Short mmCIF file of C-alpha atoms and ligand atoms in Angstrom, two decimals:
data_model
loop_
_atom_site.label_atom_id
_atom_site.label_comp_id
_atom_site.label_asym_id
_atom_site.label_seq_id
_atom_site.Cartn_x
_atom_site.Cartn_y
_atom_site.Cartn_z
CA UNK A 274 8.19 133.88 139.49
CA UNK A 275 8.79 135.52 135.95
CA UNK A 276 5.98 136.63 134.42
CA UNK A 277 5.07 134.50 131.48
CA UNK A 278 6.05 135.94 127.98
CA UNK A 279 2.91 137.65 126.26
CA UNK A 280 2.55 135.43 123.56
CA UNK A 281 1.62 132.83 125.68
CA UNK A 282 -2.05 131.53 125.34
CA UNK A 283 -3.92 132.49 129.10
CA UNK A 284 -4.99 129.15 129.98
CA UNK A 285 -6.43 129.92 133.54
CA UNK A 286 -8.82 131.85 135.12
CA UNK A 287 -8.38 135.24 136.44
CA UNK A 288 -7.48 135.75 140.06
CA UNK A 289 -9.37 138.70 141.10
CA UNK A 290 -13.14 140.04 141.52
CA UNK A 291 -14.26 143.75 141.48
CA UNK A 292 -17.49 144.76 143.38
CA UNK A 293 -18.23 147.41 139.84
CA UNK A 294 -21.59 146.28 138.32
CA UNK A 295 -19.40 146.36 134.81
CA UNK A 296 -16.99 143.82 136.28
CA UNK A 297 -18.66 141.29 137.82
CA UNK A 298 -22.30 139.06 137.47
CA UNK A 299 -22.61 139.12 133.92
CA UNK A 300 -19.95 141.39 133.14
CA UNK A 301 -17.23 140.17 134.60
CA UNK A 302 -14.43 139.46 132.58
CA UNK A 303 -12.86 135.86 131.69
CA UNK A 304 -9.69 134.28 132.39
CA UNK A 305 -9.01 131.09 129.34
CA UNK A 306 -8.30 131.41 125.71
CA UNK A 307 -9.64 128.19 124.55
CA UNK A 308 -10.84 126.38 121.71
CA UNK A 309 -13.78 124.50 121.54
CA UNK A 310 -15.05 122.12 118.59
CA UNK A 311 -18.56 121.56 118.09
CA UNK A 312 -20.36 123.26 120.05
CA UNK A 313 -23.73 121.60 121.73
CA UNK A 314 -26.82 122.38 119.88
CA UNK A 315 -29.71 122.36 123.38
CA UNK A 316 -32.30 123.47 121.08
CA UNK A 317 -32.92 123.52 117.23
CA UNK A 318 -30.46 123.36 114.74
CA UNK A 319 -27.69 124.92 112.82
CA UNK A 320 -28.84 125.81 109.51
CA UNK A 321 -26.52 123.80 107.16
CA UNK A 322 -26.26 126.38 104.65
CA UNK A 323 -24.85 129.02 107.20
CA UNK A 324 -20.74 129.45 106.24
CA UNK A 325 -19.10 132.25 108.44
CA UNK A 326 -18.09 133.45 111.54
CA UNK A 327 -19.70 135.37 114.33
CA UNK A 328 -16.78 137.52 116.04
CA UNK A 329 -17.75 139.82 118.90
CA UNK A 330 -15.86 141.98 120.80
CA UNK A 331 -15.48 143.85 124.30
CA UNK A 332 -14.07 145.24 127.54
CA UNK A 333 -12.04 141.82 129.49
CA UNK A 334 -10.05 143.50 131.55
CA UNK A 335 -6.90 140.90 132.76
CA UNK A 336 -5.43 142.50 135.62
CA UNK A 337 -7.44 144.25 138.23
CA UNK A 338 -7.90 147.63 136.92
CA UNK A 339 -6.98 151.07 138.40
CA UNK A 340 -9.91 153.25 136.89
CA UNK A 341 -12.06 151.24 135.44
CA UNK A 342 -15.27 153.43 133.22
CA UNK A 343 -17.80 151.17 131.71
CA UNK A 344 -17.52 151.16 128.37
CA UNK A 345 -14.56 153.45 127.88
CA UNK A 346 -11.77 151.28 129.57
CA UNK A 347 -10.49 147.50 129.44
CA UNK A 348 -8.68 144.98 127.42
CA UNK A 349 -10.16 143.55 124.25
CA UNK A 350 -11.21 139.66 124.26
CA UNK A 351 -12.92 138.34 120.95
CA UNK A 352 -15.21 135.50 120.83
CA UNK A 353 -15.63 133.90 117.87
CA UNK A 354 -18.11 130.90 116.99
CA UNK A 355 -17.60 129.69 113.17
CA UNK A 356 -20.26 127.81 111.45
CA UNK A 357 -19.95 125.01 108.81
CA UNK A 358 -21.83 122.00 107.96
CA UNK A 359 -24.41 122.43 110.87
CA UNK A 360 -21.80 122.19 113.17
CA UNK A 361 -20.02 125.33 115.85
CA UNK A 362 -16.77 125.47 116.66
CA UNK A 363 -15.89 128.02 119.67
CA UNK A 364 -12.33 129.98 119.65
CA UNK A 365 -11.59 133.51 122.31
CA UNK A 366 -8.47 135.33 122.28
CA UNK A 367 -7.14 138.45 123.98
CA UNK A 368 -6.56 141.39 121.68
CA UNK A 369 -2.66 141.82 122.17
CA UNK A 370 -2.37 145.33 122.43
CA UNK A 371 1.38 147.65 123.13
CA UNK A 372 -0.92 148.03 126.70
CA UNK A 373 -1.74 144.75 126.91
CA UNK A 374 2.07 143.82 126.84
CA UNK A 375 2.97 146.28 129.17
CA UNK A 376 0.73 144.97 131.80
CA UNK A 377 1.51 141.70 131.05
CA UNK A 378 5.40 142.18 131.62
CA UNK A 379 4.56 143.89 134.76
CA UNK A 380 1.92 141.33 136.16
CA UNK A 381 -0.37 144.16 136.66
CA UNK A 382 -2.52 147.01 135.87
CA UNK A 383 -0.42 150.43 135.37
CA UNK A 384 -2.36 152.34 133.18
CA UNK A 385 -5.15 154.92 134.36
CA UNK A 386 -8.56 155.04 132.41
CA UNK A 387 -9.98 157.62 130.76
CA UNK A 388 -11.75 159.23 133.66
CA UNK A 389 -8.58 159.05 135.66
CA UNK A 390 -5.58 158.65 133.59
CA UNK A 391 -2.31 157.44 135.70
CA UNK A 392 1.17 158.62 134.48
CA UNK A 393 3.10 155.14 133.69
CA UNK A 394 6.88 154.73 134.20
CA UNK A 395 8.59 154.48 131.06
CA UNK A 396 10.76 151.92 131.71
CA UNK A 397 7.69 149.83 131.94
CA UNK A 398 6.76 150.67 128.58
CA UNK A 399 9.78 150.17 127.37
CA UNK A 400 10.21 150.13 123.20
CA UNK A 401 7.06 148.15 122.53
CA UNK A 402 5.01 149.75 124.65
CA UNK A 403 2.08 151.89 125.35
CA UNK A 404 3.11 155.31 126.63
CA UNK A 405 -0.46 156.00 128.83
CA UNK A 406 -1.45 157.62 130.64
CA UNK A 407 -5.09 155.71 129.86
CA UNK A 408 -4.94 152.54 128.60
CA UNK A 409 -5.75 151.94 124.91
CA UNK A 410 -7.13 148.97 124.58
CA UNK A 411 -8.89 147.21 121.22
CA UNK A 412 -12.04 146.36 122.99
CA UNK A 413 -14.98 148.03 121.12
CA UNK A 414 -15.54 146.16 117.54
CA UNK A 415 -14.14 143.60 115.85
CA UNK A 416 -14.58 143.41 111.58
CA UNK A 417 -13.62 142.22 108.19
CA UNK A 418 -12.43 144.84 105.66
CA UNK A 419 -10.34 143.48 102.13
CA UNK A 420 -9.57 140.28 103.85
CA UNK A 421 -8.76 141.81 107.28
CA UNK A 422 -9.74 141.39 110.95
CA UNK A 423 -9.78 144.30 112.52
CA UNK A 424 -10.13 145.49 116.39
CA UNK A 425 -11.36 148.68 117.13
CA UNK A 426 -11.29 151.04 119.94
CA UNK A 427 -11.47 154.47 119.02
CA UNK A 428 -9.47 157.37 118.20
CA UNK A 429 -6.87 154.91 118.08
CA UNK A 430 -4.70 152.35 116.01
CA UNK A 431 -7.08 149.43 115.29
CA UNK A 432 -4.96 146.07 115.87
CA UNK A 433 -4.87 143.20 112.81
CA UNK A 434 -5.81 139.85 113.64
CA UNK A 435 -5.86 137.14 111.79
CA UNK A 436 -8.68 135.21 110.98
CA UNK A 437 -7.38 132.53 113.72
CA UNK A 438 -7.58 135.67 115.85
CA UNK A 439 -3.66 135.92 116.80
CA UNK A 440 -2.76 139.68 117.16
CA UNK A 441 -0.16 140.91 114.13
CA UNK A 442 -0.28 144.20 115.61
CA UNK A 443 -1.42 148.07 114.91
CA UNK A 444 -3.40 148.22 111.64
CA UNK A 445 -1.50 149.90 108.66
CA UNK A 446 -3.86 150.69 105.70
CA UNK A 447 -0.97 151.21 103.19
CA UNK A 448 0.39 153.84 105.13
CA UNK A 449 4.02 153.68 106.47
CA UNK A 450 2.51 154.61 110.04
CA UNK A 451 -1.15 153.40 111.89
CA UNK A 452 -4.05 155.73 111.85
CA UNK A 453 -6.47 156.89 114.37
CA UNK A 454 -9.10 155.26 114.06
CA UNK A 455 -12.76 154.66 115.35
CA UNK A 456 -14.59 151.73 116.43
CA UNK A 457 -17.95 152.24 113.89
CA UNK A 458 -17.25 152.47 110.93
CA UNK A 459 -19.29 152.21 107.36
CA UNK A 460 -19.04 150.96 103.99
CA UNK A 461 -19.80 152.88 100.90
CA UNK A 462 -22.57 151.66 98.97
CA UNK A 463 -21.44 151.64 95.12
CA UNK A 464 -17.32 151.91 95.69
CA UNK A 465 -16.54 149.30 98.96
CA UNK A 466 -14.64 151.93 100.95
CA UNK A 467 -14.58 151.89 104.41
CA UNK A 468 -15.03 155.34 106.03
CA UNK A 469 -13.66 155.86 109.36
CA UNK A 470 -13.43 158.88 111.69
CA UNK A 471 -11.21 159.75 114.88
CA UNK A 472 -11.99 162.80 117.13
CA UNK A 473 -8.87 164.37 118.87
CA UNK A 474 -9.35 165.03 122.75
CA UNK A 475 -7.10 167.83 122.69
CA UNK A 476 -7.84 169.59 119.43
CA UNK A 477 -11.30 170.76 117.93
CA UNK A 478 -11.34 168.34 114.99
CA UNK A 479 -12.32 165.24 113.46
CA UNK A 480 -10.55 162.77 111.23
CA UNK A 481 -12.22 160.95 108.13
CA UNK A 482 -10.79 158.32 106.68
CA UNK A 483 -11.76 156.45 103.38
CA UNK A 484 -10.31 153.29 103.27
CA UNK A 485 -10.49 151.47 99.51
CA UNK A 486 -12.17 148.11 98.86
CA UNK A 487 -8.61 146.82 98.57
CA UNK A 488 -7.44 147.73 102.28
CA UNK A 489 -5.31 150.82 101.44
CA UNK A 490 -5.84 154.20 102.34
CA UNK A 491 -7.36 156.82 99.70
CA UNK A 492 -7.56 159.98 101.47
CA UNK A 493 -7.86 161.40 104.88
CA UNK A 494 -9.62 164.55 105.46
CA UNK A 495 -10.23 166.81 108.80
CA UNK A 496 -13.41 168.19 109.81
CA UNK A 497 -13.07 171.23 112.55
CA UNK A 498 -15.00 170.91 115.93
CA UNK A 499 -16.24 173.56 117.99
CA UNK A 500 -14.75 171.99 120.85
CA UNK A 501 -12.68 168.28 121.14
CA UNK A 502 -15.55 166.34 121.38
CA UNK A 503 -16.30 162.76 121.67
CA UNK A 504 -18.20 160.90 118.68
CA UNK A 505 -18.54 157.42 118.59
CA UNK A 506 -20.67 156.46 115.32
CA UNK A 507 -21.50 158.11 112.40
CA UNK A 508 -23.62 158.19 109.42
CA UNK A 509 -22.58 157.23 105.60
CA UNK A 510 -24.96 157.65 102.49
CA UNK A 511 -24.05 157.31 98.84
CA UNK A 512 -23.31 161.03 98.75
CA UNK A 513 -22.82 162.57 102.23
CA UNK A 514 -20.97 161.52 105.42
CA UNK A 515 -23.24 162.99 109.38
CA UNK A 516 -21.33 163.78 112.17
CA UNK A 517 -24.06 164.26 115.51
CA UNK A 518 -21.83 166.16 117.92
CA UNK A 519 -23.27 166.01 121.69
CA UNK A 520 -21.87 168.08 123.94
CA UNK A 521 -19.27 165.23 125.45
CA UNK A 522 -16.39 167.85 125.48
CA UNK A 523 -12.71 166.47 126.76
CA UNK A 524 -11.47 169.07 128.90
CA UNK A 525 -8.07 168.95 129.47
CA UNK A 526 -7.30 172.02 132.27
CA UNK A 527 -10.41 170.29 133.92
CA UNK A 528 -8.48 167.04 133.63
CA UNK A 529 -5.69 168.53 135.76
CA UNK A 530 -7.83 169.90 138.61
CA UNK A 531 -8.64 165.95 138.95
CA UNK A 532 -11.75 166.44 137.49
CA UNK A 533 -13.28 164.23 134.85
CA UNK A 534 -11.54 164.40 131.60
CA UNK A 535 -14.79 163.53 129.53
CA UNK A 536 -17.53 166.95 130.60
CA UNK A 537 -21.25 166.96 129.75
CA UNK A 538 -21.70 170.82 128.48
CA UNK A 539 -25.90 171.07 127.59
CA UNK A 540 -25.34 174.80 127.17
CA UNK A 541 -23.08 173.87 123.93
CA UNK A 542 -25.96 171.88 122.32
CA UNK A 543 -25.81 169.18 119.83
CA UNK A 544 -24.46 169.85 116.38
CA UNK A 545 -25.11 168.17 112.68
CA UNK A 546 -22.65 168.42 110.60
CA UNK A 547 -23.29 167.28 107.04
CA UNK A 548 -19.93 166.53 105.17
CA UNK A 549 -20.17 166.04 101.21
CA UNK A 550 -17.60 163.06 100.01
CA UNK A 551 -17.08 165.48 97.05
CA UNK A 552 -14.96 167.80 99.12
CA UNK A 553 -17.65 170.58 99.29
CA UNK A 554 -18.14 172.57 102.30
CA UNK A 555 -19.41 171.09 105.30
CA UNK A 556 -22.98 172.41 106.64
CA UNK A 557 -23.69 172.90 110.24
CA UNK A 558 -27.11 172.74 112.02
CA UNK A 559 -27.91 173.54 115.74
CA UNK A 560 -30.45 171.75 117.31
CA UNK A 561 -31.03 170.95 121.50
CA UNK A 562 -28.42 169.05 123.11
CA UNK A 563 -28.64 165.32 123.44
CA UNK A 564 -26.11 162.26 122.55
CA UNK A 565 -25.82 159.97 120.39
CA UNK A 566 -23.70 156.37 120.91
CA UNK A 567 -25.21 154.06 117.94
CA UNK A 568 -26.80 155.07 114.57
CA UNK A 569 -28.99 151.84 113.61
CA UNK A 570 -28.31 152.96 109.63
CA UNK A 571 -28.91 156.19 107.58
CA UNK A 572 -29.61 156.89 104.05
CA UNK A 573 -30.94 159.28 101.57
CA UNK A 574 -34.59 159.72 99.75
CA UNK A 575 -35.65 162.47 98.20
CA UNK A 576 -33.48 165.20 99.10
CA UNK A 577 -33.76 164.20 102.78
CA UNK A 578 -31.42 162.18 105.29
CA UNK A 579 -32.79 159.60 107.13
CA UNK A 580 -31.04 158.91 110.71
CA UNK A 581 -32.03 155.94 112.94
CA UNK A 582 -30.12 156.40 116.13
CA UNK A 583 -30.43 155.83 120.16
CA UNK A 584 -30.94 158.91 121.43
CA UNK A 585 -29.74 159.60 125.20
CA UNK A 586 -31.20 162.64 126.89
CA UNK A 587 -27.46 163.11 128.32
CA UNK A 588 -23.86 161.47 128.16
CA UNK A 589 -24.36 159.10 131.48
CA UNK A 590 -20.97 157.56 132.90
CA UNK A 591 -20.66 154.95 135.00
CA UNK A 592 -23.24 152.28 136.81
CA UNK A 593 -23.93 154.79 139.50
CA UNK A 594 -25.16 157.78 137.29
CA UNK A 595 -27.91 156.49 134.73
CA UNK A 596 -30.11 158.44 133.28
CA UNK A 597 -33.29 159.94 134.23
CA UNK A 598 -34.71 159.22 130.77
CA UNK A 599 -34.24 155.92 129.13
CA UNK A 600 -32.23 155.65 125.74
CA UNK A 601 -34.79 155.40 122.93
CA UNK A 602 -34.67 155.03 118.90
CA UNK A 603 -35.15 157.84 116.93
CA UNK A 604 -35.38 158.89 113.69
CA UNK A 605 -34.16 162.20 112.69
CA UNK A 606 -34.76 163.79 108.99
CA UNK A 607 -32.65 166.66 107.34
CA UNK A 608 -34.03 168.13 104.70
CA UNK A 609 -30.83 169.12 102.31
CA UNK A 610 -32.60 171.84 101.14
CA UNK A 611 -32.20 173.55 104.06
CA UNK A 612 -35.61 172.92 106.15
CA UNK A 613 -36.01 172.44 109.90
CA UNK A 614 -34.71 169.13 111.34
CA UNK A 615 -37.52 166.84 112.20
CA UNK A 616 -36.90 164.32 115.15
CA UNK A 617 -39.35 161.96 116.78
CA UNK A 618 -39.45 158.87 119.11
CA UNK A 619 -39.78 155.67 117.31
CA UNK A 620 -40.80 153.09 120.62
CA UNK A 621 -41.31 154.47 124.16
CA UNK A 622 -38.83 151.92 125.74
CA UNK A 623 -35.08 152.09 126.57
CA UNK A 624 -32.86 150.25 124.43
CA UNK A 625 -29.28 150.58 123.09
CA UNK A 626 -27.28 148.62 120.45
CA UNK A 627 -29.29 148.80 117.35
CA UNK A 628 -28.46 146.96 114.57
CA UNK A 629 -29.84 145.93 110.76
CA UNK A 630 -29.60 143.86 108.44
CA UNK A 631 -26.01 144.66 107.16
CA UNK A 632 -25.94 144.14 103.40
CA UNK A 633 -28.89 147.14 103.74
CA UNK A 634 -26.64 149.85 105.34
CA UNK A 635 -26.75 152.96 103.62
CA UNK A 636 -29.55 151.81 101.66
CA UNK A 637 -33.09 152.37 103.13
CA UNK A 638 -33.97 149.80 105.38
CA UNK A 639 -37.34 150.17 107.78
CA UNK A 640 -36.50 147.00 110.29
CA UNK A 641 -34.33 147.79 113.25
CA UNK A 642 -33.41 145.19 115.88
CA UNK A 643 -32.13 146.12 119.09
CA UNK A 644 -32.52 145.12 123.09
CA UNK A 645 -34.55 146.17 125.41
CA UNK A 646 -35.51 145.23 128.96
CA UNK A 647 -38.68 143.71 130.21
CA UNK A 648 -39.70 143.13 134.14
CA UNK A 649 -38.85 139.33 133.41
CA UNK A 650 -34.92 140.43 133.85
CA UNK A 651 -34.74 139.71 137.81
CA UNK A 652 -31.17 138.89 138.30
CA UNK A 653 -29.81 140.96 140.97
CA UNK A 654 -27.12 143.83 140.45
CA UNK A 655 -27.75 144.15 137.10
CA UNK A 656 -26.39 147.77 135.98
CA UNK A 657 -28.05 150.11 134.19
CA UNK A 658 -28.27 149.46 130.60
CA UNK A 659 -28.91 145.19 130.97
CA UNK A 660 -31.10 143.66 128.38
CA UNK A 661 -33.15 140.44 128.37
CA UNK A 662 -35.66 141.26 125.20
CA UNK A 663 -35.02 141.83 121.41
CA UNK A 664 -37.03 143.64 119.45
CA UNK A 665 -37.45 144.54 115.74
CA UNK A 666 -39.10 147.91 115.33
CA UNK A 667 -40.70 148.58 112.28
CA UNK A 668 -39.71 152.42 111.03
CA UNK A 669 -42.06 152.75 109.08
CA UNK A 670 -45.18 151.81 110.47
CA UNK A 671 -44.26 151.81 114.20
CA UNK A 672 -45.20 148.23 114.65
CA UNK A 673 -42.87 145.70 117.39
CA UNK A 674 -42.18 142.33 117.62
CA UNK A 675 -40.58 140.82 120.54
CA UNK A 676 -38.58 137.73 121.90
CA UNK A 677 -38.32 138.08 125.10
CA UNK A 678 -35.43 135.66 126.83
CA UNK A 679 -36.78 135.74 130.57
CA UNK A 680 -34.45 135.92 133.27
CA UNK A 681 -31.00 135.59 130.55
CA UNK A 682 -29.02 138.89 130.14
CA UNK A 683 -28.23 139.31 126.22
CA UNK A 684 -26.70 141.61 124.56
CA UNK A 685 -26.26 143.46 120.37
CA UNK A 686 -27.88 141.40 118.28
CA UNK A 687 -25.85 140.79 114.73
CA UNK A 688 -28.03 140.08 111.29
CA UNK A 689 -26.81 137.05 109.57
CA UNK A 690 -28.17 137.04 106.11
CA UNK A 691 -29.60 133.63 104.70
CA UNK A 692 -29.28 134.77 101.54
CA UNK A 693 -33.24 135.73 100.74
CA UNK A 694 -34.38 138.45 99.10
CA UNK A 695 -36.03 140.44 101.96
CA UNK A 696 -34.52 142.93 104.12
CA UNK A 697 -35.25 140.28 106.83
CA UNK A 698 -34.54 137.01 105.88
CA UNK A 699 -31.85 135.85 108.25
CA UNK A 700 -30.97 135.40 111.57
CA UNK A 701 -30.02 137.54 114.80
CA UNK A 702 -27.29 136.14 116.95
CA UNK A 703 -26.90 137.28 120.02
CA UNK A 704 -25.42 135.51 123.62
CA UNK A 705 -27.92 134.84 126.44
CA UNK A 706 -26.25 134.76 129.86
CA UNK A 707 -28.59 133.14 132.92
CA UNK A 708 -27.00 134.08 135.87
CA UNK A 709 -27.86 131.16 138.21
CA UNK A 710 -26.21 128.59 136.02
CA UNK A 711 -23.88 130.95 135.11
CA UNK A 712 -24.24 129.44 131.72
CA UNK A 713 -23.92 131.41 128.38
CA UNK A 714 -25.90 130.49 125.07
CA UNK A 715 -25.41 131.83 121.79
CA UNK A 716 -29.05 132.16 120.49
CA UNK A 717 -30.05 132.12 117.03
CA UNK A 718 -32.97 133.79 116.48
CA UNK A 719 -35.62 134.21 112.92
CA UNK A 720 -35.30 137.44 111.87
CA UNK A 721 -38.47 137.64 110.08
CA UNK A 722 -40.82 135.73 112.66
CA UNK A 723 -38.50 137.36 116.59
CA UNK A 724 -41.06 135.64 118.21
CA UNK A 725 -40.81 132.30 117.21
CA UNK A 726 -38.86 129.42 118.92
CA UNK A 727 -34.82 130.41 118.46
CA UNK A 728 -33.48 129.00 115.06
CA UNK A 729 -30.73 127.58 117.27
CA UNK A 730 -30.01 127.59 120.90
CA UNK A 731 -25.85 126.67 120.95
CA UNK A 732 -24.14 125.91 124.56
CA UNK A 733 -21.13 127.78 124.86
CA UNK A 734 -18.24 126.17 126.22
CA UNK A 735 -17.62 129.21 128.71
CA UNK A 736 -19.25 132.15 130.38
CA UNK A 737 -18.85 134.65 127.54
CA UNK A 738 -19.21 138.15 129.52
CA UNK A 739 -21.34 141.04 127.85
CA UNK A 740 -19.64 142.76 125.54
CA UNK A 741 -20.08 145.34 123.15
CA UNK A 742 -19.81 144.87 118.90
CA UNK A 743 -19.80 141.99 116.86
CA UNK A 744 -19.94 141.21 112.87
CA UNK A 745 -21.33 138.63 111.00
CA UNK A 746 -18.04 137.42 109.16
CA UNK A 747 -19.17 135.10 105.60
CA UNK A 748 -16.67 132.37 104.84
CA UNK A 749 -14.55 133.64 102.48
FE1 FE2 B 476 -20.36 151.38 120.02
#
């Protein structure tokens, strides 16, 4: 039988299981693109006034994969629930990606991942497709900039969607050829640019990218490495963009002894870089090594930079090798002036995927909101890194607040802003998966009272696996 053309909308499940933690229970991928109109509300209600879309992304692998590193491999599949009127309407689509098509045509996984890339045949790829030898997928984040959705990996060509979510294909920002691109990126505060960055695994540098308000590029800039390393988030303030380089080092002659491309080097340590937007020199601090996924938000006050960030005591791959000490928010000050670097613990739990209120970023803000796990999380296999409690952590003053979701597996929570004046007046969306109904919800919570009853509770048509980054998306 010919395989189907890749256009075609996947209408039926998919026909294989995987015994990895990261592909099956809660994470295993989904088969249908479907659309869904509104949605069941099974408790609360959709506020009225809320006009937008949630879109998240992540790792849906289609065909069985080869290698498959959780979360550095897979296919991208965004979910999307739009709000209007009170009333959710449901839509998922497969990113479409030159990989993607490949696979497709040949009814099967050919690409290596990133721990173990696979040389592909080229008449595979063909003129449309994806040399390899890892897969580059669009799996990561999913945004809005000057009227465009964009999927992110990283250190790759972002794909354009339309708002409808079909694929148009690699992202051009005015420029005659993509860019490299990563999957965080941030606004700036007073001019609407969107700065990227993309690390090179076999070179010792770091792309920036500024991105105007109106979608076209407005210059791109390197910033040398000590070593190709990999960085996944960065900071942005009004003046200044910070670069937190763990030693995650991509080791190529390693690579071809068959050993992991992606190293963890301690004795390299961790390195700040602070990069001035004005083109001035870039300043380099050393401090103990440690890595860094997510930065909650950053900004400048009074001659100091304020980071918010997960800190892992190591770069942890895979369900098999977690880590001995849990992720935990911290927040790290530089003093510009040149004083020490001050770090501390903000909670004593593990958590991952923080988040703030987005309209804030760059801009002080002292609430973060991010998952955790309590001992009410009893579903069995779980991986390392499963959630089943939100919390909002107060920077400032150390003080928690917590919803916890029992037995449910959730994941990032996104701030949707009700349009208040306080850095928490809104809501925190995130998808609740119980594993013995296999049912997924997508809860909204209060942002300013976590622990109350959700806002809404909406019943999601199907199992939405975890995933990785979403935005809230306002109705244009
Ligand atoms: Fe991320």
């Amino acid at each position: 039988m010919s395989t189907p053309p890749p256009w075609t909308l996947r209408r039926t499940p998919l026909d294989w299981v995987s015994d990895d933690p990261h592909l099956s229970g809660a994470f295993a991928p989904v088969g249908p693109e479907i659309d869904a109109e509104d949605l069941e509300v099974v408790a609360g209600r959709i506020p009225p006034a809320l006009r937008g879309t949630y879109m998240r992304n992540g790792p849906n692998p289609e065909f069985k994969p080869i290698s498959y590193t959780y979360p550095f491999d897979g296919d991208g599949m965004i979910h999307a629930v739009r709000f209007e009127d009170g009333r959710a309407r449901y839509r998922n689509r497969f990113v479409r990606t030159r990989a993607l098509t490949v696979e497709r045509r040949a009814g099967r996984a050919v690409y290596g991942g990133i721990m173990h890339p696979v040389p592909v045949d080229p008449t595979l790829v063909g003129e449309d497709g994806q040399k390899g030898p890892y897969k580059i997928g669009a799996y990561i984040n999913v945004l809005r900039h000057a009227g465009q959705i964009l999927a992110l990996n990283e250190a790759s060509p972002a794909y354009a969607m339309t708002a409808e979510l079909e694929t148009l294909g690699e992202w051009c920002p005015g420029t005659e050829q993509p860019i490299s691109i990563g999957a965080h990126n941030r606004r700036h505060p007073r001019t609407g640019s969107l700065f990227g960055i993309s690390y090179a695994v076999t070179m010792p540098l770091v792309d920036v990218h500024e991105i105007g308000a109106d979608g076209r590029r407005l210059r791109s800039f390197p910033v040398p490495l000590a070593a190709p390393s990999m960085i996944h988030d960065f900071v942005l303030t009004e003046r200044h963009l910070v670069l937190l380089v763990g030693p995650a080092i991509f080791d190529a002659a390693a690579a071809a002894e068959g050993k992991p491309f992606l190293q963890w080097r301690p004795e390299i340590g961790t390195r700040i870089g602070v990069v001035p937007l004005d083109g001035g020199a870039v300043r380099w601090m050393q401090i103990e090594p440690f890595f860094v996924f997510h930065f909650a938000n950053g900004f400048e006050r009074g001659g100091e930079i304020v980071l918010d960030y997960v800190r892992h005591a190591a770069l942890s791959l895979g369900p098999t090798s977690g880590p001995r000490v849990p992720p935990r928010l911290h927040r790290l000050v530089l003093d510009l002036a040149g004083g020490p670097v001050r770090d501390a613990a903000l909670v004593e739990f593990g958590a991952e995927f923080p988040r703030v209120n987005d309209l804030r970023e760059t801009q002080p803000t002292r609430f973060v909101y991010l998952p955790t796990r309590s001992a009410s999380l009893a579903q069995r296999d779980l991986p390392t890194g499963s959630f089943n409690t939100l919390v909002k952590v107060d920077c400032e003053t150390g003080a928690t607040w917590r919803h916890d979701f029992g037995n449910r597996v959730i994941g990032e929570a996104v701030f949707i802003p009700d349009g208040g004046e306080a850095e928490d007046a809104g809501y925190l969306a995130t998808y609740a998966f119980e594993g013995a109904s296999g049912r997924s919800d997508l809860v909204l919570l209060h942002a300013s009272d976590l622990a109350a009853e959700p806002a809404a509770v909406i019943r999601m048509p199907q199992r939405v696996p975890q995933g990785l980054h979403g935005n809230w998306i306002p109705a244009a």
